[in-house]
Short mmCIF file of C-alpha atoms in Angstrom, two decimals:
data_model
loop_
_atom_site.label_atom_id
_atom_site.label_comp_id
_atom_site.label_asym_id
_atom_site.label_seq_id
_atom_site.Cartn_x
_atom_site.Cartn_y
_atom_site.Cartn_z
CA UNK A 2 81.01 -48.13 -177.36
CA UNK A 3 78.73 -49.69 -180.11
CA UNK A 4 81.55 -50.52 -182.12
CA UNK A 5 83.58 -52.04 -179.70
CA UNK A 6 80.16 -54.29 -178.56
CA UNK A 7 79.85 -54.84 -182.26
CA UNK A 8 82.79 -56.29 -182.65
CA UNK A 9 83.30 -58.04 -179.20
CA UNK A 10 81.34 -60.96 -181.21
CA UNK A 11 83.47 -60.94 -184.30
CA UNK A 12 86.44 -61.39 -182.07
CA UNK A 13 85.17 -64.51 -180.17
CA UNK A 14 83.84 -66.15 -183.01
CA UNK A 15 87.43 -65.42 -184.85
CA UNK A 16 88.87 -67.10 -181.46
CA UNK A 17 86.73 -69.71 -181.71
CA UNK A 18 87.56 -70.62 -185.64
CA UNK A 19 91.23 -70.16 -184.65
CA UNK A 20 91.32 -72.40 -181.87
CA UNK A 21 89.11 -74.54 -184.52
CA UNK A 22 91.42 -74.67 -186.91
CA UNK A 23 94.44 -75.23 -184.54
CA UNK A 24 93.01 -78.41 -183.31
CA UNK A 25 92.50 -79.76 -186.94
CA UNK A 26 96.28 -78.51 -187.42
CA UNK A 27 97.48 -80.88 -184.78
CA UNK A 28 94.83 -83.81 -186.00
CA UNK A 29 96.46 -83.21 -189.52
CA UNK A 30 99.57 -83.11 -187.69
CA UNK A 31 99.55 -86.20 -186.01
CA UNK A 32 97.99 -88.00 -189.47
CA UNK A 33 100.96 -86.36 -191.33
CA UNK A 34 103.77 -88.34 -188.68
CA UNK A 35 101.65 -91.14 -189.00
CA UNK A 36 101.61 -91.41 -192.55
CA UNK A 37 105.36 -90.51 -192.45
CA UNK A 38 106.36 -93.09 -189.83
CA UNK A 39 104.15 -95.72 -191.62
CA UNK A 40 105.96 -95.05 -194.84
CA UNK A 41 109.30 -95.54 -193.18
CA UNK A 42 108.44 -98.20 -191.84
CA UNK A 43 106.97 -99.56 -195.09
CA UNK A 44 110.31 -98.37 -196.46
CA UNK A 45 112.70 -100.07 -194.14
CA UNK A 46 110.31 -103.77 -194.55
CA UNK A 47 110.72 -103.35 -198.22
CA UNK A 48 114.22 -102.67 -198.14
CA UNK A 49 114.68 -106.21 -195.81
CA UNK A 50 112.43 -107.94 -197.82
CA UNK A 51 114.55 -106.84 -201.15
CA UNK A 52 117.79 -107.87 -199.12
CA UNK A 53 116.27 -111.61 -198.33
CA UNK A 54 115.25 -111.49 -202.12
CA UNK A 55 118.67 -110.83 -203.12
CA UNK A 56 120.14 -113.14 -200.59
CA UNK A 57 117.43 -115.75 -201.77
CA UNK A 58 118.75 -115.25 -205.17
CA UNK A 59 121.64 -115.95 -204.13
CA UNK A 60 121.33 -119.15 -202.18
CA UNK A 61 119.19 -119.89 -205.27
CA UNK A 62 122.06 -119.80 -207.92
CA UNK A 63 124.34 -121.84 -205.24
CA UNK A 64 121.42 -124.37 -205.42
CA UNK A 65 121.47 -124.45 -208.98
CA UNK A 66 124.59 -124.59 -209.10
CA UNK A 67 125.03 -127.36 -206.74
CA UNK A 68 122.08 -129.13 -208.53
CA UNK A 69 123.95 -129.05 -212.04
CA UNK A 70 126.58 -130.92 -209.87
CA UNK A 71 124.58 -133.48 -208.81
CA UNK A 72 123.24 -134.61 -212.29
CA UNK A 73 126.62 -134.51 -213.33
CA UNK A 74 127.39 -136.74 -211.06
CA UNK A 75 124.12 -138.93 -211.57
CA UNK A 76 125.17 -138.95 -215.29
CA UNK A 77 128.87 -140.40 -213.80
CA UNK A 78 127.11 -142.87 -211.58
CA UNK A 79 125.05 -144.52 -214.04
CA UNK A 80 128.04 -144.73 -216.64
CA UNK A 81 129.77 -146.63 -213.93
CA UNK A 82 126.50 -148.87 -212.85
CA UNK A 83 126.56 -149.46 -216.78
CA UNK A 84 129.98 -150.55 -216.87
CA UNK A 85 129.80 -152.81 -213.65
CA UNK A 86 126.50 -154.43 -215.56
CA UNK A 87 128.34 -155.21 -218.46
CA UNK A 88 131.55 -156.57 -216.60
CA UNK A 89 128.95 -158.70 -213.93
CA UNK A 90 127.21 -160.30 -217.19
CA UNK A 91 130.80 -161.10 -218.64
CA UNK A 92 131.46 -162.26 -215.18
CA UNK A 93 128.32 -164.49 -215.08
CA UNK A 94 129.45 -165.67 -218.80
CA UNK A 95 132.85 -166.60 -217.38
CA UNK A 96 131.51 -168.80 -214.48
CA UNK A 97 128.91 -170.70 -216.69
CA UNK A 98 131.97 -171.83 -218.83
CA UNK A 99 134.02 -172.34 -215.48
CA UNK A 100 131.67 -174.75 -213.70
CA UNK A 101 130.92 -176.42 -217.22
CA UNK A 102 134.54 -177.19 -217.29
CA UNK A 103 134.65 -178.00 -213.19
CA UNK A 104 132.02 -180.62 -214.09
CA UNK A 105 133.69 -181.87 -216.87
CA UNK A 106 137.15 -182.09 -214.87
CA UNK A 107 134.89 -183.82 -211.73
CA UNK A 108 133.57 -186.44 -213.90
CA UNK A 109 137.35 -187.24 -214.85
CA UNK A 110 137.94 -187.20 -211.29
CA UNK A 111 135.75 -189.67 -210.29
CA UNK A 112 137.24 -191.70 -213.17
CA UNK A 113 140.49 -191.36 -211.91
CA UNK A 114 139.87 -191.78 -208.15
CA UNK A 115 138.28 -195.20 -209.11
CA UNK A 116 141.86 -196.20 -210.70
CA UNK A 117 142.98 -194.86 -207.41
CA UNK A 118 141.34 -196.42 -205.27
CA UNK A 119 142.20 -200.16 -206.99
CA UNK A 120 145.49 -199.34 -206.83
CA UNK A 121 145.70 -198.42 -203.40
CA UNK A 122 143.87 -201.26 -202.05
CA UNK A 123 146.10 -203.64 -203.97
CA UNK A 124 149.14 -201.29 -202.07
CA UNK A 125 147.51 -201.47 -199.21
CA UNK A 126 147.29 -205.01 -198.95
CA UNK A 127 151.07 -205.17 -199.24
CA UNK A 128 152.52 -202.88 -197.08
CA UNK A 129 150.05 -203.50 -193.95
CA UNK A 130 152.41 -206.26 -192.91
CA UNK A 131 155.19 -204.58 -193.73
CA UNK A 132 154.33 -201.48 -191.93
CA UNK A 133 153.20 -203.37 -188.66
CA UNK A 134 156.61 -204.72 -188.94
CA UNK A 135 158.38 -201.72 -189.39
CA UNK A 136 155.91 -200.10 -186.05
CA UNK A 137 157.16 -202.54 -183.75
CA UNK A 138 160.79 -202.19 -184.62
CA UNK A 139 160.68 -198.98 -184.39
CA UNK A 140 158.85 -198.52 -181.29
CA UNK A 141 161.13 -201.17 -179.52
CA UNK A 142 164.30 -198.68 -180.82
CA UNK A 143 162.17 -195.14 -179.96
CA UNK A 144 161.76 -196.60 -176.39
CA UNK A 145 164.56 -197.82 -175.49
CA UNK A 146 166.15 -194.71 -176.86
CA UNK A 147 163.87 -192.16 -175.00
CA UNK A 148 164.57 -194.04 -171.39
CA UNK A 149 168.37 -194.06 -171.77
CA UNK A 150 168.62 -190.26 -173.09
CA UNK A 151 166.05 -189.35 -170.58
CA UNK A 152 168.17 -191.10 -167.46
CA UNK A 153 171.34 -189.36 -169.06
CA UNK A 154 169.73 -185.93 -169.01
CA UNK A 155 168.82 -186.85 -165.37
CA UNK A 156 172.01 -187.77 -164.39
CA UNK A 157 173.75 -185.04 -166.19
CA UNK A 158 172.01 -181.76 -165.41
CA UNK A 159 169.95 -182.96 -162.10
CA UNK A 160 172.65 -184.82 -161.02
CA UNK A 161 169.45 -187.61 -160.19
CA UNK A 162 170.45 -191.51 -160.02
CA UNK A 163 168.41 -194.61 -158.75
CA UNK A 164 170.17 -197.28 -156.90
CA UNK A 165 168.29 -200.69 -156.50
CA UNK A 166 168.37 -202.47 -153.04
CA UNK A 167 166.17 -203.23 -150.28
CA UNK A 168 164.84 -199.99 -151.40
CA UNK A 169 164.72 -197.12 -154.14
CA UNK A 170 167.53 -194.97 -153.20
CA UNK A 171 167.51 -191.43 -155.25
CA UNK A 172 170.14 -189.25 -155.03
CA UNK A 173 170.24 -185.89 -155.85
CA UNK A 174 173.45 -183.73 -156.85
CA UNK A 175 173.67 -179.90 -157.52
CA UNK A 176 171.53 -179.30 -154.61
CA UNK A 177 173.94 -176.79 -152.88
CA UNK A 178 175.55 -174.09 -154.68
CA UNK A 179 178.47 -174.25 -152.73
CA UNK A 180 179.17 -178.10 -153.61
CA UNK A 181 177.23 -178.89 -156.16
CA UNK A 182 179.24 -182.51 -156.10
CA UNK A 183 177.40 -182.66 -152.50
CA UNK A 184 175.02 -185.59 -152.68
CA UNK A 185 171.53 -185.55 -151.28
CA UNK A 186 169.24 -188.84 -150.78
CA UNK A 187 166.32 -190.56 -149.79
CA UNK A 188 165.60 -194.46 -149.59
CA UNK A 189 161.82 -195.57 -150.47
CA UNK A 190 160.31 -199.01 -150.03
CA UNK A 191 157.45 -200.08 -151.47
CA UNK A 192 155.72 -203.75 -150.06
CA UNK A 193 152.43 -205.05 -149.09
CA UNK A 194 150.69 -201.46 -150.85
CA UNK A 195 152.60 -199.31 -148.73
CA UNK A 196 155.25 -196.81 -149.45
CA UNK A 197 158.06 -196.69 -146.57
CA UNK A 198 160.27 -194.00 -146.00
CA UNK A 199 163.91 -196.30 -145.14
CA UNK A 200 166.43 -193.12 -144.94
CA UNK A 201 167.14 -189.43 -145.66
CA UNK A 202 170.04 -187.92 -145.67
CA UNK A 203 169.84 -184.98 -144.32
CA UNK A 204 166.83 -185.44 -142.24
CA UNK A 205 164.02 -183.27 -143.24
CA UNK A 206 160.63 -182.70 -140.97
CA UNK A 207 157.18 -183.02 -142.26
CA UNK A 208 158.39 -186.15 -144.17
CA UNK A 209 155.28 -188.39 -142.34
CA UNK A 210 152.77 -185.98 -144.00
CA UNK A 211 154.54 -186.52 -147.50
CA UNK A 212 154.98 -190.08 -146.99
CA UNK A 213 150.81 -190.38 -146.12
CA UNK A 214 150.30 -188.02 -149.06
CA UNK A 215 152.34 -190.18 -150.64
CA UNK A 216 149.73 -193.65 -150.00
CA UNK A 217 146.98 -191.82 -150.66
CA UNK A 218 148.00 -190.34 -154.42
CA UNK A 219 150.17 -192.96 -155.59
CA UNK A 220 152.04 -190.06 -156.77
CA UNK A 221 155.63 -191.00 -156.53
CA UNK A 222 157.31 -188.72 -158.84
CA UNK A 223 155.58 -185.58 -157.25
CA UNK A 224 156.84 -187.15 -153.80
CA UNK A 225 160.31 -186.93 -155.32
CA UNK A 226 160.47 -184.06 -157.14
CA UNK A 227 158.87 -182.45 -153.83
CA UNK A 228 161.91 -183.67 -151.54
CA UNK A 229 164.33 -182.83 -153.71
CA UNK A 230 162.69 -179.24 -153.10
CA UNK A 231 163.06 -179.65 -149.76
CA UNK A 232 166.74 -180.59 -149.69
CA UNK A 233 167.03 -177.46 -151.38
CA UNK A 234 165.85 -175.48 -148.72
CA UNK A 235 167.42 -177.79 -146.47
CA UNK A 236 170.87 -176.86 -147.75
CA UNK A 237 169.92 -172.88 -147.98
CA UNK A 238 169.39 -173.16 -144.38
CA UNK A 239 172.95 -175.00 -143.86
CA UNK A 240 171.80 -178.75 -143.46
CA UNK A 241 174.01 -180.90 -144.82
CA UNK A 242 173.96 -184.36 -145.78
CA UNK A 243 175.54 -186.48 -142.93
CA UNK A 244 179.06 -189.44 -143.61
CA UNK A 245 176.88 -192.44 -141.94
CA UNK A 246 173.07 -193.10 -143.31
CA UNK A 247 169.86 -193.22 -140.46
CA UNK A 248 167.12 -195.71 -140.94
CA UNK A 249 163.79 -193.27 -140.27
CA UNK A 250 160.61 -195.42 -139.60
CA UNK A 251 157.81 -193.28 -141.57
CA UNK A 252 155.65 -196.20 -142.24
CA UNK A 253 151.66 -194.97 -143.06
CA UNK A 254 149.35 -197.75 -142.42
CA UNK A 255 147.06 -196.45 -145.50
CA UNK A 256 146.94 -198.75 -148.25
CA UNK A 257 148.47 -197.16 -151.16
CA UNK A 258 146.72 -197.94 -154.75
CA UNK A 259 148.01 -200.75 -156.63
CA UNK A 260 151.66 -199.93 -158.47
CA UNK A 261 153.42 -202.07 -160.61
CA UNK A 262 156.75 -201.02 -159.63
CA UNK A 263 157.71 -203.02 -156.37
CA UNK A 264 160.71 -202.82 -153.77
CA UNK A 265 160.83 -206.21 -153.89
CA UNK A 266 161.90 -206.65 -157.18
CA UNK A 267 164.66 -204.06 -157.29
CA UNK A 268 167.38 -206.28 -156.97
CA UNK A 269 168.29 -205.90 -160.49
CA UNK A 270 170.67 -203.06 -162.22
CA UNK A 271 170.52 -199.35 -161.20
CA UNK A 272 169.48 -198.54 -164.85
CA UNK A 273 166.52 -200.78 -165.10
CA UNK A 274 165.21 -199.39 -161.90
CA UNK A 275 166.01 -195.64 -163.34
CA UNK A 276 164.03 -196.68 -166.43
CA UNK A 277 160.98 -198.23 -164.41
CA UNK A 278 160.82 -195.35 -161.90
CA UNK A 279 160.25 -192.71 -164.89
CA UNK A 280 157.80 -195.10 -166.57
CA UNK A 281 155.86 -195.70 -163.14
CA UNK A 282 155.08 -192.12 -163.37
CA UNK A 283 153.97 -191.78 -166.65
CA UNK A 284 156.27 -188.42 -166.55
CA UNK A 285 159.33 -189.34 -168.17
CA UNK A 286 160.68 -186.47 -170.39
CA UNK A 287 159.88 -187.50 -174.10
CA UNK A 288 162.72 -188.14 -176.67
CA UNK A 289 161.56 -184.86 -178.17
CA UNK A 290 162.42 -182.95 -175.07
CA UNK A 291 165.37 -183.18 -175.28
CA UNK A 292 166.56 -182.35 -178.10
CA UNK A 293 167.69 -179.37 -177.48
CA UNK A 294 170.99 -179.37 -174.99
CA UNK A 295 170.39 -178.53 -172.09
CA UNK A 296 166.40 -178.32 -171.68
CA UNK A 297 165.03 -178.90 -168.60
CA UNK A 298 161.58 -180.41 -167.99
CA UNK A 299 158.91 -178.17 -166.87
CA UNK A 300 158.66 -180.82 -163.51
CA UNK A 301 161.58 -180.10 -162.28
CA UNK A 302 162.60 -176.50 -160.52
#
């Protein structure tokens, strides 16, 4: 019984240092997978940091590399900037000479337009009359060539004529498909300012309002050109012109303005009156115009 009291306290203080030692164990432990886990992670960051070092390396030789390029191509550039200085100062060179020579050739201009100048103004002196001479001629001929080639165009491809008489008659052919022989016409008087509708045949409507618009422009030719329209649609619609001629008393008491042409002088030829109808107008074709067979003015539809 002694014994086992004697060693009662050997066993608890052999509990108590293994229970002791235990614990530092596990604090040893838990420093060991501490240290371990700190090394691998020491580990793994060294083995990144020697990848980005060897990719660094990398992207460094590219660098050089691309770096060698460039001051070959530096070298290349200023070769060529040395070239293109040497060809600008033989370019330079070049235009002194060139404008010393342009100066020299100006000053033997100016000599020259000098002799020029006398000589023309003796010229000049001598064909002045001659060429006033030769204008008049030749505008007397251009005239009288451009009124009777304009009247034939008239007559040929509008079938138009003007008849003198107590009135302008104008008569209009190719008016109707069907018989393009078929003629169409309208009788205007002009006296005392006014513009007087004397006949149409066929009759038309609204003729009152043209003849008014008519005193009020002046504008004959638009007038005409406008009723020839209107027979037009006159013979679409199956008017024709009638075998006896109606008087139709469309007088407008407006003043029209002042026109050289007048009714009362029409008691000359058909062809002076054709000629002093376009000219009233101031739209005659030109000689030019026609030209070409067949062109038609832009006035006419």
């Amino acid at each position: 019984m002694e014994a086992q009291a004697a060693e009662e306290p050997v066993r608890t203080k052999m509990e108590s240092l293994r229970l002791t030692c235990e614990r530092e164990i596990q604090i040893h432990q838990q420093k060991i997978d501490s240290y371990a886990s700190s090394f691998r992670s020491s580990l793994q960051s060294i083995k990144s940091r020697a990848q980005q070092t060897a990719q660094n390396q990398g992207k460094l030789g590219e660098l050089k590399a691309k770096l060698r390029e460039a001051e070959d191509d530096m070298v290349k550039a200023l070769a060529v900037k040395t070239r293109k200085e040497a060809k600008r100062m033989a370019i330079m060179d070049s235009i002194a000479a060139q404008r010393a020579r342009v100066e020299e050739l100006k000053r033997s201009v100016q000599v020259q337009s000098a002799k020029r100048d006398q000589y023309a103004a003796i010229i000049s002196q001598h064909s002045l009359a001659l060429a006033a001479s030769e204008e008049k001629s030749n505008k007397d001929i251009e005239c009288k060539s451009e009124t009777q080639e304009a009247i034939l165009w008239y007559n040929r491809v509008l079938g138009f004529h003007v008849e003198a008489g107590r009135g302008v008659k104008f008569t209009f052919k190719n008016i109707n498909s069907r018989n393009p022989n078929e003629e169409y016409s309208l009788t205007v008087r002009y006296a005392n300012d006014t513009y007087t509708l004397l006949d149409c045949d066929p009759h038309l409507n609204d003729t009152k309002e043209l003849i008014y618009e008519l005193n009020k422009t002046n504008g004959l030719f638009k007038f005409v050109r406008i009723m020839r329209e209107k027979f037009q649609e006159a013979a679409t619609q199956g008017f024709l012109p009638q075998l006896t001629n109606h008087q139709e008393s469309s007088t407008i008491s407006t003043s029209a303005p002042v026109l050289s042409m007048s009714s009362d002088r029409s008691e000359s030829s058909a062809t002076t009156n054709d000629d002093q109808v376009l000219h009233e107008e101031g739209s005659r074709p030109s000689k030019k115009a026609y030209h070409t067979r067949g062109t038609k003015p832009l006035s006419w539809r």
